[in-house]
Amino acid sequence: MLLLILTLTISMTGAPPVLSASSDAPREMDSKKEEAEAAFKKLDEAMSQARDAYFEPLNKAQKEGVSPEEMSMIELDPDLLPIKVVGPKILKAIEKYVGTEVALEQCSELLYLASREESQAWMFDRVSDLMITHYLESESLKNFCTRAHYMGDSPANVKLLRSIFADSPHRDVKASSGYALAKVLGSSKDTREEGLELLKKIGSDFGDVVYYRDTVYGDKVKGDLFEMEHLQIGCVAPEIIGKEVFGNLMQLSSFRGKVVLLDFWGDW
């Protein structure tokens, strides 16, 4: 009788709430995702409007046929800078919906914008900390890493890339974060040696990972290594031998000690 009572008690009071919570979880996640997507869509529209307002003087001048010289004299209002106007609102939404993939996408966009404005470094610091705390296991970090080396060598960017490279469980994310970190470190004379060694590691340990389309990291880093070792300020320029416009043979070393303008062009 005691066993029967216990069984009935568990069946009547224990199971239903657990099953209900389990079945409601996916719905709650879907609801949060939809809510986040709607919120960020509105913020994207706000950012677009902010850009229009910021560049309005230039657009107006262009429509009026103002000369390029006069256009270059137009000063834009720094208080209307889009990242300054809308950025804090995007950050607030990221903090609210952190953990969702759509919030991670916004993290990447906000980092890119904040990296271009020194006055918004605080925003870069905050967003990068959120990414380290909530997204290190996401495979979508690869999307951020592919352009992270264009975001400068700030301590926050270096810290974020180091964290991703060290802790991501995904090999393609490790490859992209390590490559970006190597490029960032290689851009500074003080950390160039570390950048060189890391580039070599990416080429050897992740050489078969796809960088872009048919290019793998094993091939991609070859050009980067040459650039880092031979095309830095203070390096002796590599020899270039070819024909000039009149068909005469020329070589770059014959101009050593002179100021040389190299004009590269192409047709696509």
Coordinates of N, CA and C in Angstrom, one line a residue, residues 9 14 41 47 53 63 67 83 85 89 112 115 120 166 180 209 244:
T9 N 1.7 9.4 -5.8 CA 2.1 10.8 -5.5 C 3.1 11.3 -6.5
G14 N 4.9 14.9 -9.5 CA 6.2 15.2 -10.0 C 6.3 15.3 -11.5
K41 N 15.7 44.3 -36.3 CA 15.3 44.8 -37.5 C 14.9 46.3 -37.4
M47 N 19.5 52.6 -37.8 CA 20.9 52.9 -38.2 C 20.9 53.4 -39.6
A53 N 21.0 60.8 -42.2 CA 21.0 62.1 -41.5 C 22.5 62.6 -41.4
K63 N 23.9 66.6 -55.1 CA 22.7 66.9 -55.9 C 22.7 68.3 -56.5
S67 N 31.3 71.4 -56.5 CA 32.6 70.9 -57.0 C 33.2 70.0 -56.0
I83 N 27.1 55.5 -35.2 CA 27.5 54.6 -34.1 C 27.3 55.3 -32.7
V85 N 24.9 57.6 -32.2 CA 23.4 57.8 -32.0 C 22.7 56.5 -31.8
K89 N 21.9 51.9 -28.3 CA 20.6 51.2 -28.3 C 20.8 49.7 -28.8
Y112 N 32.7 46.1 -35.5 CA 33.3 46.7 -36.7 C 33.1 48.2 -36.7
S115 N 35.2 49.9 -33.9 CA 36.6 49.9 -34.1 C 37.1 51.0 -35.0
Q120 N 34.5 55.4 -29.4 CA 33.6 54.4 -29.1 C 34.3 53.1 -28.6
A166 N 42.0 30.0 -28.4 CA 42.3 29.1 -27.3 C 41.1 28.1 -27.0
A180 N 43.5 35.7 -38.0 CA 43.2 37.1 -37.7 C 44.1 37.6 -36.6
V209 N 42.3 23.6 -43.9 CA 41.0 24.3 -43.6 C 40.8 25.3 -44.7
E244 N 59.0 48.3 -69.0 CA 58.3 49.5 -68.8 C 57.4 49.7 -70.0

